[in-house]
Tab-separated table of C-alpha atoms in Angstrom:
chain	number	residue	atom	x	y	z
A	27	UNK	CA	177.565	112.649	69.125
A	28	UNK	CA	173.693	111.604	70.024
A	29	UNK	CA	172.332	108.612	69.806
A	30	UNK	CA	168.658	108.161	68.457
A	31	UNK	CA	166.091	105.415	68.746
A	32	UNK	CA	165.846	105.127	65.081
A	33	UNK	CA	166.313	107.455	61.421
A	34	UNK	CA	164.161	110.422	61.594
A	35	UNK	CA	162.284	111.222	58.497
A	36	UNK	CA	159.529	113.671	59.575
A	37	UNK	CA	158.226	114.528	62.961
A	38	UNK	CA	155.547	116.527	62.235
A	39	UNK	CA	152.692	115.476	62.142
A	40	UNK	CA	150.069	116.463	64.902
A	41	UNK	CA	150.818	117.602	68.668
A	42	UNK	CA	149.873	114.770	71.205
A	43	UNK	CA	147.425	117.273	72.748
A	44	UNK	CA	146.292	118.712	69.514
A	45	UNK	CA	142.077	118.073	68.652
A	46	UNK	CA	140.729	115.977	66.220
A	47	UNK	CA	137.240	117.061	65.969
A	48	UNK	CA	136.430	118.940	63.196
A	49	UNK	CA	134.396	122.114	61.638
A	50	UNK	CA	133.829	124.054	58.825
A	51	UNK	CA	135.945	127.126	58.026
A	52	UNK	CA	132.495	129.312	56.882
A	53	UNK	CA	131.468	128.657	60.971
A	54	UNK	CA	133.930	130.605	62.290
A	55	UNK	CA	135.843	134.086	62.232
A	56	UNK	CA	138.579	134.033	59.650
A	57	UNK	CA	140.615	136.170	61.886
A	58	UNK	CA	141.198	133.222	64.021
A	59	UNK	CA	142.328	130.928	62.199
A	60	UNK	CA	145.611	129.526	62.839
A	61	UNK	CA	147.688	127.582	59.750
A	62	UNK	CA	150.296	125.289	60.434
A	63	UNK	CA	152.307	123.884	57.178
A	64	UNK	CA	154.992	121.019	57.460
A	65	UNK	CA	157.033	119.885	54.196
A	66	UNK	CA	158.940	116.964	54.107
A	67	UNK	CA	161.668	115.438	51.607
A	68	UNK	CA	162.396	111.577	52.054
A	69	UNK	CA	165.330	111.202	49.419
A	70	UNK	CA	165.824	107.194	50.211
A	71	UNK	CA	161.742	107.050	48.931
A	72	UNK	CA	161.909	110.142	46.207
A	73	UNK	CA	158.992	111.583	48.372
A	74	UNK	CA	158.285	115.251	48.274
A	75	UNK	CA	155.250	116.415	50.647
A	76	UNK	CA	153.499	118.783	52.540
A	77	UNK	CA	150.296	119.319	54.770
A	78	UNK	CA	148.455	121.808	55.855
A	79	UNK	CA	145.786	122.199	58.821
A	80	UNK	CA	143.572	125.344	60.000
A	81	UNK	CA	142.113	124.842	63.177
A	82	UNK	CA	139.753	127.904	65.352
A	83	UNK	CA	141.195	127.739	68.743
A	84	UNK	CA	144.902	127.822	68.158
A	85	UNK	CA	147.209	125.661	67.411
A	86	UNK	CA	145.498	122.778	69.200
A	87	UNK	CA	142.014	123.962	68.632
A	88	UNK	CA	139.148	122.404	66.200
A	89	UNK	CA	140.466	121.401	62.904
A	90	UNK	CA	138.715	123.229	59.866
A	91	UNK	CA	137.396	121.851	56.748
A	92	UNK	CA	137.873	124.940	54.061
A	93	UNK	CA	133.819	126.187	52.678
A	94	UNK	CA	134.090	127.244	49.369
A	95	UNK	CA	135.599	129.564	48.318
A	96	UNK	CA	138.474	128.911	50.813
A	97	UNK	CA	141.139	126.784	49.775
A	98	UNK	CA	145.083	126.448	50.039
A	99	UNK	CA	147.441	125.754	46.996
A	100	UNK	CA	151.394	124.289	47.834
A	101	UNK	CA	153.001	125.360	44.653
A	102	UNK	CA	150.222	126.867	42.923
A	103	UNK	CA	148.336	123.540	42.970
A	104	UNK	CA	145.163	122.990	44.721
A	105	UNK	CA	145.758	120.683	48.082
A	106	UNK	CA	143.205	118.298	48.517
A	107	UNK	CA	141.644	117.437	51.909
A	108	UNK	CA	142.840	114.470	54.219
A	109	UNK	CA	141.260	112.144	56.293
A	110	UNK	CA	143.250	111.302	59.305
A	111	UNK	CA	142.110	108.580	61.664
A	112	UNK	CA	143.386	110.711	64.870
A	113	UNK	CA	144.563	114.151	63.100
A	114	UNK	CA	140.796	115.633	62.263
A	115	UNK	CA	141.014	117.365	58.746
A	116	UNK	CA	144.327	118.214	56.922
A	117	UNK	CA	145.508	119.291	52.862
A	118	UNK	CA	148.164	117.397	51.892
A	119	UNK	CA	149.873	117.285	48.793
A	120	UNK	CA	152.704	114.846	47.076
A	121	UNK	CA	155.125	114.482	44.573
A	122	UNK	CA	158.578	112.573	43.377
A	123	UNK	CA	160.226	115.725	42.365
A	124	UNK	CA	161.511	117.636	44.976
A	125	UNK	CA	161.159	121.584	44.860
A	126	UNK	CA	163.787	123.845	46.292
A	127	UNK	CA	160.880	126.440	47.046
A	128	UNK	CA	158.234	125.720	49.199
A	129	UNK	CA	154.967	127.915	48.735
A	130	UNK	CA	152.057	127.918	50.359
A	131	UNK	CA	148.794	129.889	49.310
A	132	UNK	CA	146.184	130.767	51.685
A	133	UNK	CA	142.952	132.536	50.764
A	134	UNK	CA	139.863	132.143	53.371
A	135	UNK	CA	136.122	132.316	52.772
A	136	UNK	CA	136.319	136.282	53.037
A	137	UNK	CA	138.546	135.912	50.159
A	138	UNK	CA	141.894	137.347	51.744
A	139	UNK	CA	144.898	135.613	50.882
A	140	UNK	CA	148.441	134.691	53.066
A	141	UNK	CA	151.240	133.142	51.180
A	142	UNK	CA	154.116	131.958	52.817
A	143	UNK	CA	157.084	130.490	51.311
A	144	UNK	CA	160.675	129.598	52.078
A	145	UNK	CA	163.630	127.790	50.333
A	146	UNK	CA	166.424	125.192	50.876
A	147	UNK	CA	168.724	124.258	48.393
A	148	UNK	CA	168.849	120.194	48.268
A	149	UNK	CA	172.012	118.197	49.938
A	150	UNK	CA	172.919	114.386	48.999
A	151	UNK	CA	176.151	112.662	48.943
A	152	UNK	CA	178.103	112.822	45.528
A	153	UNK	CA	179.273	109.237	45.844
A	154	UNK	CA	178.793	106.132	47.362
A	155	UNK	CA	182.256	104.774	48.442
A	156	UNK	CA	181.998	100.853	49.264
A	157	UNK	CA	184.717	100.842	52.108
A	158	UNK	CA	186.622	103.123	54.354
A	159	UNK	CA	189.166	103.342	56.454
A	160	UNK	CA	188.903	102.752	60.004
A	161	UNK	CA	192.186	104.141	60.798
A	162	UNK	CA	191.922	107.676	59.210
A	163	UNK	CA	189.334	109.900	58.149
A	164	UNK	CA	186.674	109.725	55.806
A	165	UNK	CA	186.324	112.003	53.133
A	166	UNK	CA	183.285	112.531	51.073
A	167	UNK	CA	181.881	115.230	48.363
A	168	UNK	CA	178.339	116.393	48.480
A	169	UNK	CA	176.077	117.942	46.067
A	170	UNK	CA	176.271	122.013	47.284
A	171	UNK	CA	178.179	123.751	50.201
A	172	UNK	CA	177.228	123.390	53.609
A	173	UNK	CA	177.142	127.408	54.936
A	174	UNK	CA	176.751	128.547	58.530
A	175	UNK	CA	173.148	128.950	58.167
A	176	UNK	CA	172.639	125.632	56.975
A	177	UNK	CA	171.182	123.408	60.177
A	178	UNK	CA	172.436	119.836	59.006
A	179	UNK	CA	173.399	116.640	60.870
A	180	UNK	CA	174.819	113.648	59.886
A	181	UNK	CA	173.061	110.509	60.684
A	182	UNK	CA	174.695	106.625	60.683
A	183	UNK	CA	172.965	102.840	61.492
A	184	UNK	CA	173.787	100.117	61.901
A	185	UNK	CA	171.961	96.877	62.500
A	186	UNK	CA	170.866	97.747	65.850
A	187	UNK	CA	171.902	101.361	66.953
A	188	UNK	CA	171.521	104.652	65.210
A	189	UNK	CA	173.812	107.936	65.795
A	190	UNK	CA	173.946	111.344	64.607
A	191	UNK	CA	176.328	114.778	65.065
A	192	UNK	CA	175.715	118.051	64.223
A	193	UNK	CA	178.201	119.347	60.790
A	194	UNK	CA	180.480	121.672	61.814
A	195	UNK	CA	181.569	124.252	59.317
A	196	UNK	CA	185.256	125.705	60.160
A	197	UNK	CA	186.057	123.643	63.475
A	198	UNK	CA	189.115	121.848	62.100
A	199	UNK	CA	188.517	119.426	65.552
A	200	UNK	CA	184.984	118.728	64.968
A	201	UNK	CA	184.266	114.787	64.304
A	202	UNK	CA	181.853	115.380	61.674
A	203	UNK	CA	182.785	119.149	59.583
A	204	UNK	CA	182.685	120.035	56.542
A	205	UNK	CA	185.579	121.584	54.669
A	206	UNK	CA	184.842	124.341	52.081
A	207	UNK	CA	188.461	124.168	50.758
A	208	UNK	CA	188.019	121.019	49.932
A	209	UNK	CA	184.384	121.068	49.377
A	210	UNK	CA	184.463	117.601	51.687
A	211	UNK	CA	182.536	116.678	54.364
A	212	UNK	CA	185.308	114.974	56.770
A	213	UNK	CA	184.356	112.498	59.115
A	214	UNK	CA	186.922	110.973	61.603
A	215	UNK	CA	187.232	107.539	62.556
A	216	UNK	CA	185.647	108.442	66.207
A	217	UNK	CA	182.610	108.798	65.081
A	218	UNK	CA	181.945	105.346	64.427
A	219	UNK	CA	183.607	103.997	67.564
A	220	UNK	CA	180.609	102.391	69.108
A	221	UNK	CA	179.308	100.964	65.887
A	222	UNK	CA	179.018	97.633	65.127
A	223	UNK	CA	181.722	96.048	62.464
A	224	UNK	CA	178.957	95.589	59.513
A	225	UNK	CA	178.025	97.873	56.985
A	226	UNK	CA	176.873	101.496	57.834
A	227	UNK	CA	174.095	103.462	56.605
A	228	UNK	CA	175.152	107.005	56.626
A	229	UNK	CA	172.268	109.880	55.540
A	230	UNK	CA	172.450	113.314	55.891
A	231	UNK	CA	168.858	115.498	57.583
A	232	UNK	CA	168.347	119.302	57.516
A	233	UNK	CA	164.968	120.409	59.319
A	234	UNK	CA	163.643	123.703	61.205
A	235	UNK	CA	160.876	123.385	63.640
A	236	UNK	CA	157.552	125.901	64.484
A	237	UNK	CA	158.742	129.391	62.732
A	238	UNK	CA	156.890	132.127	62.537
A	239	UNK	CA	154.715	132.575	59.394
A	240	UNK	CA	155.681	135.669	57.637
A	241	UNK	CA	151.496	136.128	56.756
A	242	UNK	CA	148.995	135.154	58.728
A	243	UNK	CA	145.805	136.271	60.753
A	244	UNK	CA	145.009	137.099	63.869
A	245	UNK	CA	145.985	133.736	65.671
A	246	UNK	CA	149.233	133.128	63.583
A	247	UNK	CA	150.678	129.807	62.738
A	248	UNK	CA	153.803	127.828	61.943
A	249	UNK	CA	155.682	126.444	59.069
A	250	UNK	CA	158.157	123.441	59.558
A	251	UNK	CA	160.811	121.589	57.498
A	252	UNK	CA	162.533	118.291	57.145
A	253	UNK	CA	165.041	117.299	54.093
A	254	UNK	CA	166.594	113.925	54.332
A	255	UNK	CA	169.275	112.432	52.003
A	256	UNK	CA	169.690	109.300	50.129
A	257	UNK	CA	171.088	106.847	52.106
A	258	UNK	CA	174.628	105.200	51.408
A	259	UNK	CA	176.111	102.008	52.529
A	260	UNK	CA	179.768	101.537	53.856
A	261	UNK	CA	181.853	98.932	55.565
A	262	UNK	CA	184.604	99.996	57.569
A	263	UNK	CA	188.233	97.979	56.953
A	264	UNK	CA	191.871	98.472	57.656
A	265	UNK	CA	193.407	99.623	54.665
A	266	UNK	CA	191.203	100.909	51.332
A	267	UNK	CA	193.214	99.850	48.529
């Protein structure tokens, strides 16, 4: 189990390092540009996003505002530019409704077009039990399967310290797993050991960090992903009646 500072929702934004001057796109040779995407899902705030920033340099170089006709899309919608106090220019884009496919369109002023795209099926908790046990373990049903290639941890608070574990699929010893028999995710009563006696907030996170585009120019560029549950509340007792 690892403890954290606090819930993570996104981390990634810009690199400490990265420059926040700024240039336009037309200025420079579109072989060089580099394109880093991030997309985000909050589900406690129903807040689907992404961003997207060019930058001559690599990846910590000069950002780029687009010249006409350059211009990104995130499912086939036009992103719209960004000003950020310390992040130079970025496209973001936002919505309620989250998408299981994530597509970003690319074309530059010499008209050539990269589209990357990937996709991740949404996870939440089923149900929202009020108590468990703090004797046995706790069972609870989610919204899809978790597979092996799934990447997804299982975060809890409480008023002052936050933990999370990794969910283990077919390790019948694991603290956090989850059973596909059962289609459970089983949580024993260790997990919580050095949690306060109040009421929990449990959430479940999936992310990736910095792969590989699949199309991109000359300097390349990464794509990263974060997907964070709706939150439940729990308070642990004795006996559940």
């Amino acid at each position: 189990m690892k403890k954290i500072a606090a819930p993570i929702l996104f981390a990634g934004l810009f690199a400490g390092c990265a420059s926040n001057e700024t240039a336009e796109s037309s200025a420079v040779k579109q072989s060089e540009i580099c394109q880093t995407y991030y997309v985000s899902w909050v589900g406690e705030m129903q807040q689907y996003r992404a961003s997207a920033t060019f930058r001559f340099g690599g990846a910590t170089g000069t950002t780029l505002h687009l010249s006409s006709p350059s211009e990104v899309k995130f499912n086939g919608q036009k992103m719209n530019e960004e000003k950020m106090l310390f992040g130079g220019a970025t496209y973001g884009f936002e919505s309620k409704s989250y998408s299981e496919t994530s597509t970003f369109e690319f074309m530059d002023t010499d008209k050539k077009k990269y589209t990357n795209s990937f996709s991740f099926a949404g996870i939440d908790f089923k149900e929202n039990p009020q108590k468990i046990s703090s004797k046995s373990a706790f069972e609870i049903e989610l919204t899809r399967d978790i597979t092996t290639a799934d990447q997804v941890k299982l975060h809890v608070q409480d008023t002052l310290n936050a933990f999370s574990a990794d969910i283990k699929t077919g390790t019948a010893s694991a603290e956090v797993r989850y059973d596909a028999a059962s289609k459970k995710l089983v949580i024993q009563p260790s997990f919580f050991r050095t949690m306060a006696d109040v009421p929990l907030t449990l959430w479940l996170e999936a992310s990736f960090t910095d792969r590989t585009l699949k199309e991109s120019a000359d300097k390349g560029g990464t794509i990263s992903f974060s997907y964070t549950s709706r939150e439940i509340k729990v308070t642990r007792v004795e006996d559940v009646q």
